Tab-separated table of C-alpha atoms and ligand atoms in Angstrom:
chain	number	residue	atom	x	y	z
A	1	MET	CA	9.476	26.107	-27.183
A	2	THR	CA	11.138	23.681	-24.843
A	3	GLN	CA	9.231	20.397	-24.748
A	4	HIS	CA	9.109	21.137	-20.830
A	5	ALA	CA	7.566	24.265	-21.340
A	6	MET	CA	4.719	22.833	-23.620
A	7	ASP	CA	4.435	19.793	-21.054
A	8	ALA	CA	3.588	23.163	-18.319
A	9	ALA	CA	1.691	24.970	-20.641
A	10	THR	CA	-0.614	21.722	-22.272
A	11	THR	CA	-0.698	21.283	-18.142
A	12	THR	CA	-2.836	24.735	-17.507
A	13	ILE	CA	-5.245	23.847	-20.462
A	14	GLY	CA	-6.208	20.536	-19.387
A	15	THR	CA	-4.380	17.618	-21.268
A	16	MET	CA	-2.656	14.890	-19.722
A	17	ARG	CA	-0.967	11.397	-21.798
A	18	ALA	CA	-2.653	9.035	-22.800
A	19	ALA	CA	-2.357	5.289	-24.258
A	20	VAL	CA	-4.662	5.377	-27.368
A	21	ALA	CA	-5.340	3.056	-29.792
A	22	ARG	CA	-7.139	4.722	-32.932
A	23	ARG	CA	-7.715	2.109	-34.901
A	24	PHE	CA	-8.237	-1.878	-34.453
A	25	GLY	CA	-5.233	-3.957	-34.775
A	26	GLY	CA	-1.655	-5.120	-33.572
A	27	PRO	CA	-0.003	-3.427	-30.660
A	28	GLU	CA	1.309	-1.041	-33.418
A	29	VAL	CA	-2.219	0.706	-33.687
A	30	VAL	CA	-1.419	1.925	-29.569
A	31	THR	CA	0.456	5.525	-29.299
A	32	VAL	CA	0.815	7.559	-26.540
A	33	GLU	CA	-0.805	11.130	-26.946
A	34	ARG	CA	-2.218	14.214	-24.878
A	35	VAL	CA	-5.093	13.971	-24.530
A	36	THR	CA	-8.213	16.167	-22.521
A	37	LYS	CA	-7.910	15.321	-19.100
A	38	PRO	CA	-11.009	14.616	-18.061
A	39	VAL	CA	-12.953	16.575	-15.765
A	40	PRO	CA	-14.995	14.949	-12.703
A	41	GLY	CA	-18.675	15.241	-12.650
A	42	ALA	CA	-21.130	15.103	-9.743
A	43	GLY	CA	-21.161	12.151	-7.985
A	44	GLU	CA	-17.253	11.569	-9.085
A	45	VAL	CA	-13.959	11.785	-7.985
A	46	LEU	CA	-10.901	12.276	-10.440
A	47	VAL	CA	-8.019	9.912	-9.720
A	48	ARG	CA	-4.376	11.176	-10.599
A	49	LEU	CA	-3.139	7.408	-12.029
A	50	HIS	CA	0.564	5.329	-11.081
A	51	ALA	CA	-0.571	2.209	-12.221
A	52	SER	CA	-2.968	0.053	-14.457
A	53	THR	CA	-2.111	-2.932	-16.094
A	54	VAL	CA	-2.239	-4.293	-20.016
A	55	SER	CA	-4.662	-7.425	-19.602
A	56	ILE	CA	-5.900	-10.048	-21.908
A	57	ALA	CA	-9.124	-7.565	-22.287
A	58	ASP	CA	-6.943	-4.927	-23.889
A	59	HIS	CA	-5.876	-7.371	-26.070
A	60	ARG	CA	-9.532	-8.525	-27.171
A	61	ILE	CA	-10.789	-4.825	-27.304
A	62	ARG	CA	-7.649	-3.899	-29.144
A	63	ALA	CA	-7.280	-7.207	-31.551
A	64	LYS	CA	-11.106	-6.823	-31.957
A	65	ASP	CA	-10.403	-10.559	-30.756
A	66	LEU	CA	-13.820	-11.500	-29.207
A	67	PRO	CA	-14.954	-15.813	-28.470
A	68	ARG	CA	-16.522	-17.881	-31.302
A	69	GLY	CA	-20.357	-15.818	-31.925
A	70	LEU	CA	-19.367	-13.147	-30.652
A	71	GLY	CA	-18.762	-11.160	-33.024
A	72	PHE	CA	-21.742	-8.678	-33.061
A	73	LEU	CA	-21.028	-7.603	-29.877
A	74	ALA	CA	-17.993	-6.010	-31.007
A	75	VAL	CA	-20.281	-3.602	-33.644
A	76	VAL	CA	-22.162	-2.956	-30.923
A	77	ALA	CA	-19.540	-2.490	-27.730
A	78	LEU	CA	-15.988	-2.311	-29.030
A	79	GLY	CA	-17.256	0.285	-32.346
A	80	VAL	CA	-17.242	-0.508	-35.949
A	81	LEU	CA	-14.539	1.043	-37.530
A	82	ARG	CA	-12.471	2.429	-35.055
A	83	PRO	CA	-12.539	1.195	-30.867
A	84	ARG	CA	-15.405	3.802	-29.367
A	85	LYS	CA	-13.376	3.881	-26.602
A	86	PRO	CA	-9.866	4.760	-27.551
A	87	ILE	CA	-7.717	4.428	-24.172
A	88	LEU	CA	-7.636	1.235	-22.928
A	89	GLY	CA	-7.425	-0.074	-19.702
A	90	MET	CA	-10.278	-1.311	-17.371
A	91	GLU	CA	-8.609	-0.896	-13.777
A	92	GLY	CA	-5.973	1.576	-11.902
A	93	ALA	CA	-4.452	2.317	-8.992
A	94	GLY	CA	-3.484	6.599	-7.663
A	95	VAL	CA	-4.553	9.110	-6.133
A	96	ILE	CA	-7.651	11.228	-5.690
A	97	GLU	CA	-6.958	14.650	-6.788
A	98	SER	CA	-10.349	16.265	-6.967
A	99	VAL	CA	-13.649	15.043	-6.387
A	100	GLY	CA	-17.256	16.288	-7.722
A	101	SER	CA	-19.263	17.612	-5.885
A	102	GLY	CA	-22.133	15.867	-3.692
A	103	VAL	CA	-18.589	13.315	-3.239
A	104	THR	CA	-18.186	12.784	0.982
A	105	GLU	CA	-16.782	9.373	0.923
A	106	PHE	CA	-13.657	10.543	-0.713
A	107	SER	CA	-11.525	12.999	-0.693
A	108	PRO	CA	-8.095	14.873	-1.805
A	109	GLY	CA	-4.948	12.935	-1.372
A	110	ASP	CA	-6.904	9.086	-0.772
A	111	ARG	CA	-4.794	6.074	-2.334
A	112	VAL	CA	-7.034	3.999	-4.355
A	113	MET	CA	-7.986	0.931	-6.595
A	114	VAL	CA	-10.333	1.588	-9.368
A	115	MET	CA	-12.191	-0.952	-12.048
A	116	ARG	CA	-13.110	1.154	-14.777
A	117	GLY	CA	-14.360	-2.309	-16.924
A	118	SER	CA	-15.676	-1.751	-19.957
A	119	ALA	CA	-15.316	2.010	-19.389
A	120	MET	CA	-12.446	2.114	-20.221
A	121	GLY	CA	-9.241	5.043	-19.968
A	122	CYS	CA	-6.858	3.540	-17.003
A	123	HIS	CA	-4.007	3.623	-19.462
A	124	ALA	CA	-3.475	7.249	-18.912
A	125	GLU	CA	-2.269	9.615	-16.286
A	126	TYR	CA	-6.193	10.302	-15.038
A	127	ALA	CA	-9.263	8.601	-15.055
A	128	THR	CA	-12.729	10.036	-13.589
A	129	VAL	CA	-14.710	7.048	-11.463
A	130	ALA	CA	-18.041	7.230	-9.529
A	131	ALA	CA	-17.589	7.350	-6.397
A	132	ASP	CA	-20.446	4.947	-5.078
A	133	ARG	CA	-18.914	2.460	-7.564
A	134	SER	CA	-15.980	0.717	-8.310
A	135	ILE	CA	-13.723	2.146	-6.347
A	136	VAL	CA	-11.504	2.142	-2.768
A	137	ARG	CA	-8.980	2.713	-0.534
A	138	ILE	CA	-5.925	1.119	-1.019
A	139	PRO	CA	-5.514	-1.157	2.387
A	140	GLY	CA	-1.946	0.201	4.305
A	141	GLU	CA	1.188	0.861	2.590
A	142	ILE	CA	0.330	-1.720	-0.680
A	143	PRO	CA	2.593	-0.117	-3.670
A	144	PHE	CA	-0.052	1.470	-6.631
A	145	GLU	CA	1.301	-0.987	-8.798
A	146	ASP	CA	1.046	-4.310	-6.629
A	147	ALA	CA	-2.624	-2.785	-6.014
A	148	ALA	CA	-3.305	-2.151	-9.691
A	149	ALA	CA	-2.475	-5.799	-10.362
A	150	LEU	CA	-4.642	-6.947	-7.762
A	151	VAL	CA	-7.519	-5.774	-9.301
A	152	PHE	CA	-8.502	-7.708	-13.161
A	153	GLY	CA	-7.817	-10.427	-11.754
A	154	GLY	CA	-9.150	-10.114	-8.482
A	155	TYR	CA	-12.510	-8.525	-9.421
A	156	THR	CA	-13.508	-11.547	-11.706
A	157	ALA	CA	-12.390	-14.393	-8.917
A	158	ILE	CA	-14.583	-13.091	-6.458
A	159	SER	CA	-17.388	-11.659	-8.320
A	160	PHE	CA	-17.759	-15.610	-10.206
A	161	LEU	CA	-16.814	-17.063	-6.318
A	162	HIS	CA	-19.541	-15.637	-5.075
A	163	ARG	CA	-22.072	-17.878	-7.254
A	164	VAL	CA	-20.248	-20.996	-5.002
A	165	ASP	CA	-19.688	-21.712	-1.384
A	166	LEU	CA	-16.306	-22.322	-0.815
A	167	GLY	CA	-14.602	-23.971	2.255
A	168	PRO	CA	-12.639	-26.954	3.953
A	169	GLY	CA	-13.238	-29.985	1.591
A	170	VAL	CA	-14.516	-28.489	-1.650
A	171	GLU	CA	-12.839	-29.412	-4.867
A	172	VAL	CA	-11.760	-27.122	-7.030
A	173	LEU	CA	-10.108	-26.639	-10.082
A	174	VAL	CA	-9.306	-23.900	-12.594
A	175	ASN	CA	-8.163	-24.037	-15.253
A	176	GLY	CA	-5.635	-21.263	-16.568
A	177	ALA	CA	-4.312	-21.153	-12.829
A	178	SER	CA	-1.717	-19.037	-14.214
A	179	GLY	CA	-3.096	-16.187	-15.478
A	180	ALA	CA	-4.398	-12.952	-13.907
A	181	VAL	CA	-7.852	-14.397	-13.059
A	182	GLY	CA	-6.736	-18.084	-12.434
A	183	THR	CA	-3.613	-16.988	-9.792
A	184	ALA	CA	-6.775	-14.334	-8.133
A	185	VAL	CA	-8.835	-17.393	-7.766
A	186	VAL	CA	-6.098	-19.889	-6.913
A	187	GLN	CA	-5.746	-17.595	-3.689
A	188	LEU	CA	-9.145	-17.057	-2.333
A	189	ALA	CA	-10.253	-20.557	-3.054
A	190	ALA	CA	-7.410	-21.873	-1.099
A	191	GLY	CA	-7.922	-19.037	1.719
A	192	ALA	CA	-11.614	-20.557	2.106
A	193	GLY	CA	-10.203	-23.714	3.057
A	194	ALA	CA	-10.779	-25.067	-0.388
A	195	ARG	CA	-8.649	-27.976	-2.346
A	196	VAL	CA	-6.893	-26.563	-5.025
A	197	THR	CA	-6.111	-28.300	-8.586
A	198	GLY	CA	-4.598	-25.414	-11.051
A	199	VAL	CA	-4.555	-26.519	-15.104
A	200	CYS	CA	-1.149	-25.095	-16.196
A	201	SER	CA	2.059	-25.370	-17.751
A	202	ALA	CA	4.670	-26.911	-16.452
A	203	GLY	CA	7.255	-24.188	-15.951
A	204	ASN	CA	4.112	-22.437	-14.091
A	205	ALA	CA	3.402	-25.377	-11.724
A	206	GLU	CA	5.780	-24.059	-8.987
A	207	LEU	CA	3.809	-20.181	-9.093
A	208	VAL	CA	0.551	-22.217	-8.619
A	209	ARG	CA	1.849	-24.451	-5.966
A	210	SER	CA	3.370	-20.961	-4.016
A	211	LEU	CA	-0.322	-20.052	-4.372
A	212	GLY	CA	-2.382	-22.835	-2.590
A	213	ALA	CA	-3.180	-25.138	-5.115
A	214	GLU	CA	-2.883	-28.460	-3.473
A	215	ARG	CA	-2.131	-30.474	-7.311
A	216	VAL	CA	-1.534	-29.557	-10.669
A	217	ILE	CA	-1.839	-30.601	-13.779
A	218	ASP	CA	-0.068	-30.199	-16.129
A	219	TYR	CA	-2.000	-29.491	-19.625
A	220	GLU	CA	0.576	-30.600	-22.129
A	221	ARG	CA	0.603	-34.027	-20.611
A	222	GLU	CA	-2.626	-34.581	-19.178
A	223	ASP	CA	-5.901	-33.805	-19.909
A	224	PHE	CA	-7.770	-32.853	-16.588
A	225	ALA	CA	-11.141	-33.414	-17.983
A	226	ALA	CA	-10.145	-37.288	-18.794
A	227	GLY	CA	-9.038	-38.153	-15.177
A	228	ASP	CA	-10.552	-39.864	-11.868
A	229	GLU	CA	-11.310	-36.513	-9.746
A	230	ARG	CA	-14.400	-35.239	-9.837
A	231	TYR	CA	-15.179	-31.846	-9.120
A	232	ASP	CA	-17.375	-29.061	-6.731
A	233	VAL	CA	-16.661	-26.650	-8.774
A	234	VAL	CA	-14.548	-25.919	-12.024
A	235	ILE	CA	-13.392	-22.432	-13.233
A	236	GLU	CA	-13.277	-22.198	-16.335
A	237	CYS	CA	-10.279	-18.883	-17.381
A	238	VAL	CA	-8.949	-20.166	-21.083
A	239	GLY	CA	-12.129	-21.030	-23.683
A	240	ASN	CA	-11.077	-24.666	-23.950
A	241	ALA	CA	-13.333	-26.428	-21.418
A	242	PRO	CA	-16.694	-26.009	-22.244
A	243	PHE	CA	-19.425	-27.630	-20.419
A	244	ARG	CA	-19.447	-30.645	-23.138
A	245	ARG	CA	-15.483	-31.567	-21.812
A	246	VAL	CA	-16.238	-30.747	-18.152
A	247	ARG	CA	-19.729	-32.559	-17.157
A	248	ARG	CA	-18.355	-35.603	-16.382
A	249	ILE	CA	-16.035	-34.585	-13.781
A	250	LEU	CA	-18.274	-32.427	-12.384
A	251	LYS	CA	-19.646	-33.550	-9.065
A	252	PRO	CA	-23.599	-33.811	-8.934
A	253	GLY	CA	-24.340	-30.385	-7.495
A	254	GLY	CA	-21.370	-28.884	-8.897
A	255	ALA	CA	-20.699	-26.061	-10.960
A	256	LEU	CA	-18.692	-24.688	-13.938
A	257	LEU	CA	-17.917	-21.239	-13.917
A	258	MET	CA	-17.088	-19.924	-16.873
A	259	VAL	CA	-14.923	-16.783	-16.848
A	260	ILE	CA	-14.610	-17.374	-20.643
A	261	THR	CA	-16.866	-18.762	-22.995
A	262	ASP	CA	-18.714	-18.293	-26.795
A	263	LEU	CA	-21.852	-17.559	-27.601
A	264	ARG	CA	-22.705	-21.330	-28.179
A	265	GLY	CA	-21.845	-21.975	-23.824
A	266	MET	CA	-24.080	-18.503	-23.019
A	267	LEU	CA	-27.141	-19.839	-25.123
A	268	ARG	CA	-26.699	-23.265	-23.501
A	269	GLU	CA	-26.183	-22.640	-20.202
A	270	ARG	CA	-29.911	-22.600	-18.926
A	271	ALA	CA	-30.280	-25.638	-20.439
A	272	GLN	CA	-27.303	-27.752	-19.468
A	273	SER	CA	-28.105	-26.327	-15.853
A	274	ARG	CA	-31.304	-27.409	-15.595
A	275	ARG	CA	-30.927	-31.200	-17.674
A	276	SER	CA	-27.816	-31.854	-15.446
A	277	GLY	CA	-28.263	-30.162	-11.898
A	278	THR	CA	-25.005	-28.458	-12.100
A	279	LEU	CA	-24.795	-24.641	-12.029
A	280	VAL	CA	-23.448	-23.478	-15.061
A	281	THR	CA	-22.776	-19.968	-15.872
A	282	HIS	CA	-20.741	-17.605	-17.421
A	283	THR	CA	-21.746	-14.107	-14.820
A	284	GLY	CA	-20.234	-13.328	-11.457
A	285	SER	CA	-23.000	-12.600	-8.882
A	286	VAL	CA	-21.740	-9.184	-7.191
A	287	PHE	CA	-20.253	-6.404	-8.911
A	288	GLY	CA	-18.753	-2.767	-8.252
A	289	ALA	CA	-18.004	-1.389	-4.748
A	290	GLU	CA	-19.736	-4.733	-3.148
A	291	VAL	CA	-16.450	-6.595	-4.959
A	292	MET	CA	-13.910	-3.455	-4.456
A	293	ARG	CA	-14.459	-3.824	-0.908
A	294	GLU	CA	-13.690	-7.767	-0.639
A	295	LEU	CA	-11.012	-7.380	-2.797
A	296	ALA	CA	-9.142	-4.827	-0.361
A	297	ALA	CA	-9.910	-6.790	2.452
A	298	ALA	CA	-8.852	-9.484	0.821
A	299	ALA	CA	-5.364	-7.618	0.412
A	300	GLU	CA	-5.421	-6.477	3.658
A	301	THR	CA	-5.191	-9.311	5.765
A	302	GLY	CA	-2.913	-11.573	3.048
A	303	ARG	CA	-5.891	-12.993	1.454
A	304	ILE	CA	-4.261	-11.973	-2.026
A	305	ARG	CA	-1.396	-10.491	-3.423
A	306	PRO	CA	-0.280	-9.169	-6.179
A	307	VAL	CA	1.317	-11.524	-9.035
A	308	ILE	CA	3.611	-9.721	-11.312
A	309	ASP	CA	4.930	-11.419	-14.324
A	310	ARG	CA	6.306	-7.428	-16.359
A	311	THR	CA	6.225	-3.598	-15.901
A	312	TYR	CA	6.127	-1.439	-18.216
A	313	ASP	CA	6.500	2.095	-18.238
A	314	LEU	CA	3.278	4.029	-19.953
A	315	GLU	CA	5.746	5.394	-23.289
A	316	ASP	CA	6.918	1.120	-23.547
A	317	VAL	CA	2.858	0.394	-23.850
A	318	VAL	CA	3.301	-0.949	-27.540
A	319	ASP	CA	5.920	-3.659	-25.592
A	320	ALA	CA	3.498	-4.614	-23.111
A	321	HIS	CA	0.656	-5.290	-25.722
A	322	ARG	CA	2.684	-7.198	-27.437
A	323	TYR	CA	3.726	-9.426	-24.304
A	324	VAL	CA	-0.150	-10.048	-22.905
A	325	ASP	CA	-0.943	-10.859	-27.381
A	326	THR	CA	1.351	-14.060	-26.410
A	327	GLY	CA	-1.564	-15.683	-24.651
A	328	ARG	CA	1.323	-16.728	-21.818
A	329	LYS	CA	1.568	-14.403	-19.285
A	330	ARG	CA	1.818	-14.776	-15.647
A	331	GLY	CA	-0.081	-12.936	-13.455
A	332	SER	CA	-0.683	-9.302	-14.097
A	333	VAL	CA	1.231	-7.194	-16.735
A	334	VAL	CA	1.608	-4.054	-15.736
A	335	LEU	CA	1.702	-0.211	-17.038
A	336	ARG	CA	4.053	1.851	-14.657
A	337	ILE	CA	2.081	5.608	-15.613
A	338	ALA	CA	4.913	8.048	-14.059
A	339	ASN	CA	3.230	11.637	-14.033
A	340	ARG	CA	5.497	14.436	-15.111
A	341	HIS	CA	4.249	16.802	-13.596
A	342	GLY	CA	4.410	16.132	-9.853
B	1	NAP	N1	-15.966	-12.336	-17.932
B	1	NAP	C1	-15.182	-11.878	-17.742
B	1	NAP	O1	-15.876	-10.831	-16.762
B	1	NAP	C2	-13.954	-12.189	-17.500
B	1	NAP	C3	-12.997	-10.925	-17.013
B	1	NAP	C4	-11.987	-11.095	-17.049
B	1	NAP	C5	-11.029	-12.367	-18.304
B	1	NAP	N2	-12.501	-12.250	-18.727
B	1	NAP	C6	-11.464	-13.988	-19.284
B	1	NAP	O2	-11.120	-14.542	-18.890
B	1	NAP	C7	-9.929	-15.641	-19.715
B	1	NAP	C8	-8.735	-15.554	-18.897
B	1	NAP	O3	-8.683	-14.078	-18.288
B	1	NAP	P1	-7.148	-13.679	-17.478
B	1	NAP	O4	-7.209	-12.382	-17.523
B	1	NAP	O5	-6.541	-14.678	-16.831
B	1	NAP	O6	-6.157	-14.090	-19.064
B	1	NAP	P2	-4.551	-13.645	-19.211
B	1	NAP	O7	-3.843	-13.916	-18.054
B	1	NAP	O8	-4.212	-13.744	-20.194
B	1	NAP	O9	-3.788	-15.426	-19.131
B	1	NAP	C9	-3.105	-16.096	-19.414
B	1	NAP	C10	-2.422	-17.478	-19.413
B	1	NAP	O10	-2.922	-18.415	-19.513
B	1	NAP	C11	-2.410	-19.435	-19.745
B	1	NAP	N3	-2.782	-20.701	-20.716
B	1	NAP	C12	-2.691	-20.695	-22.115
B	1	NAP	N4	-3.167	-21.941	-22.496
B	1	NAP	C13	-3.854	-22.614	-21.444
B	1	NAP	C14	-3.863	-23.612	-21.953
B	1	NAP	N5	-4.267	-24.252	-22.795
B	1	NAP	N6	-4.828	-24.889	-20.363
B	1	NAP	C15	-4.293	-24.131	-19.113
B	1	NAP	N7	-4.096	-22.169	-19.062
B	1	NAP	C16	-3.693	-22.024	-20.400
B	1	NAP	C17	-1.314	-19.527	-19.679
B	1	NAP	O11	-0.608	-20.240	-19.244
B	1	NAP	P3	1.029	-21.149	-19.538
B	1	NAP	O12	2.132	-20.505	-19.856
B	1	NAP	O13	0.908	-21.682	-18.494
B	1	NAP	O14	0.269	-22.006	-20.571
B	1	NAP	C18	-0.491	-18.060	-19.029
B	1	NAP	O15	-0.338	-17.851	-17.886
B	1	NAP	C19	-9.967	-14.572	-20.768
B	1	NAP	O16	-10.227	-15.297	-22.045
B	1	NAP	C20	-10.758	-13.293	-20.899
B	1	NAP	O17	-11.135	-12.478	-21.404
B	1	NAP	C21	-13.851	-12.226	-18.477
């Protein structure tokens, strides 16, 4: 049988191509395989994905690379001997192929962007999503690859930024301003009128300025936590700015939003908040459909635009992981999922 005939045969019995990590390790543990195509249950939609991204979350899960002290989570959430969710990919964009019973808000043919989060499964031709959760129609003519590139950073940024009041004159510092989350935070905070300072390497300064930062600090030349500036909000997207480092640059009543922290940071945040009178937190405050709606509105009005560093085909997923593993990507690394059957 030819490859084409085999593909056609397997399609009819409900399989799809997916990037699968059957063990923990380096990029090479990811292989593209045929796996069972999911079927939407009641209240779910089946999305034929056109694009996803390889994010830092995929790296963390694949490599079991979690912040210090959170190793126990690896066992509980990620799997003991092999990944519990072998198909990686938290988010994606595509077209609704079919809907399960009871779904009225979406129809086949709708262009959507989705966030499955820790359920993963978006590095595949198809994924199911609960229709009342993290799914929204893609506004206008935004291409699938752009839509996919918006979700990981945009969702995280919106969820965390709901913790604070942004507006004209509010001073915001974004540590890690050139990553997927940082580029989204810079745009949304600047768009809300805040005065944004971005921390990144010199090579990314222009990008971060173009996204709305008034000032950029090159972390290789200057310690942002040692300067005279004071901030209402510090958003930590790197993992090297715990409260003990940034407290002196936080204004009274300010906030440290730790998109990334370790176990110690999590355990101490309540006491640090209480004692300092600032908000110290490692969680966002809105989730799911509300965030997706807000993301779509921000994309529609141009308050957020995708920052795409590189684009890889699903077949080249190992190279995409290799690049993400450098820790130096700018914005998103898109995974293009060309569907072979239509
Ligand atoms: N809590 C949550 O819900 C949540 C959600 C999403 C992500 N996260 C976490 O948030 C963190 C950021 O995620 P991401 O997707 O934005 O990561 P990312 O895209 O992989 O970040 C890469 C960027 O980090 C920058 N960077 C590296 N070292 C830096 C340093 N010392 N100072 C400033 N910038 C530095 C790099 O810029 P240069 O090349 O210029 O160094 C690069 O542009 C990750 O640790 C991730 O696990 C948490």
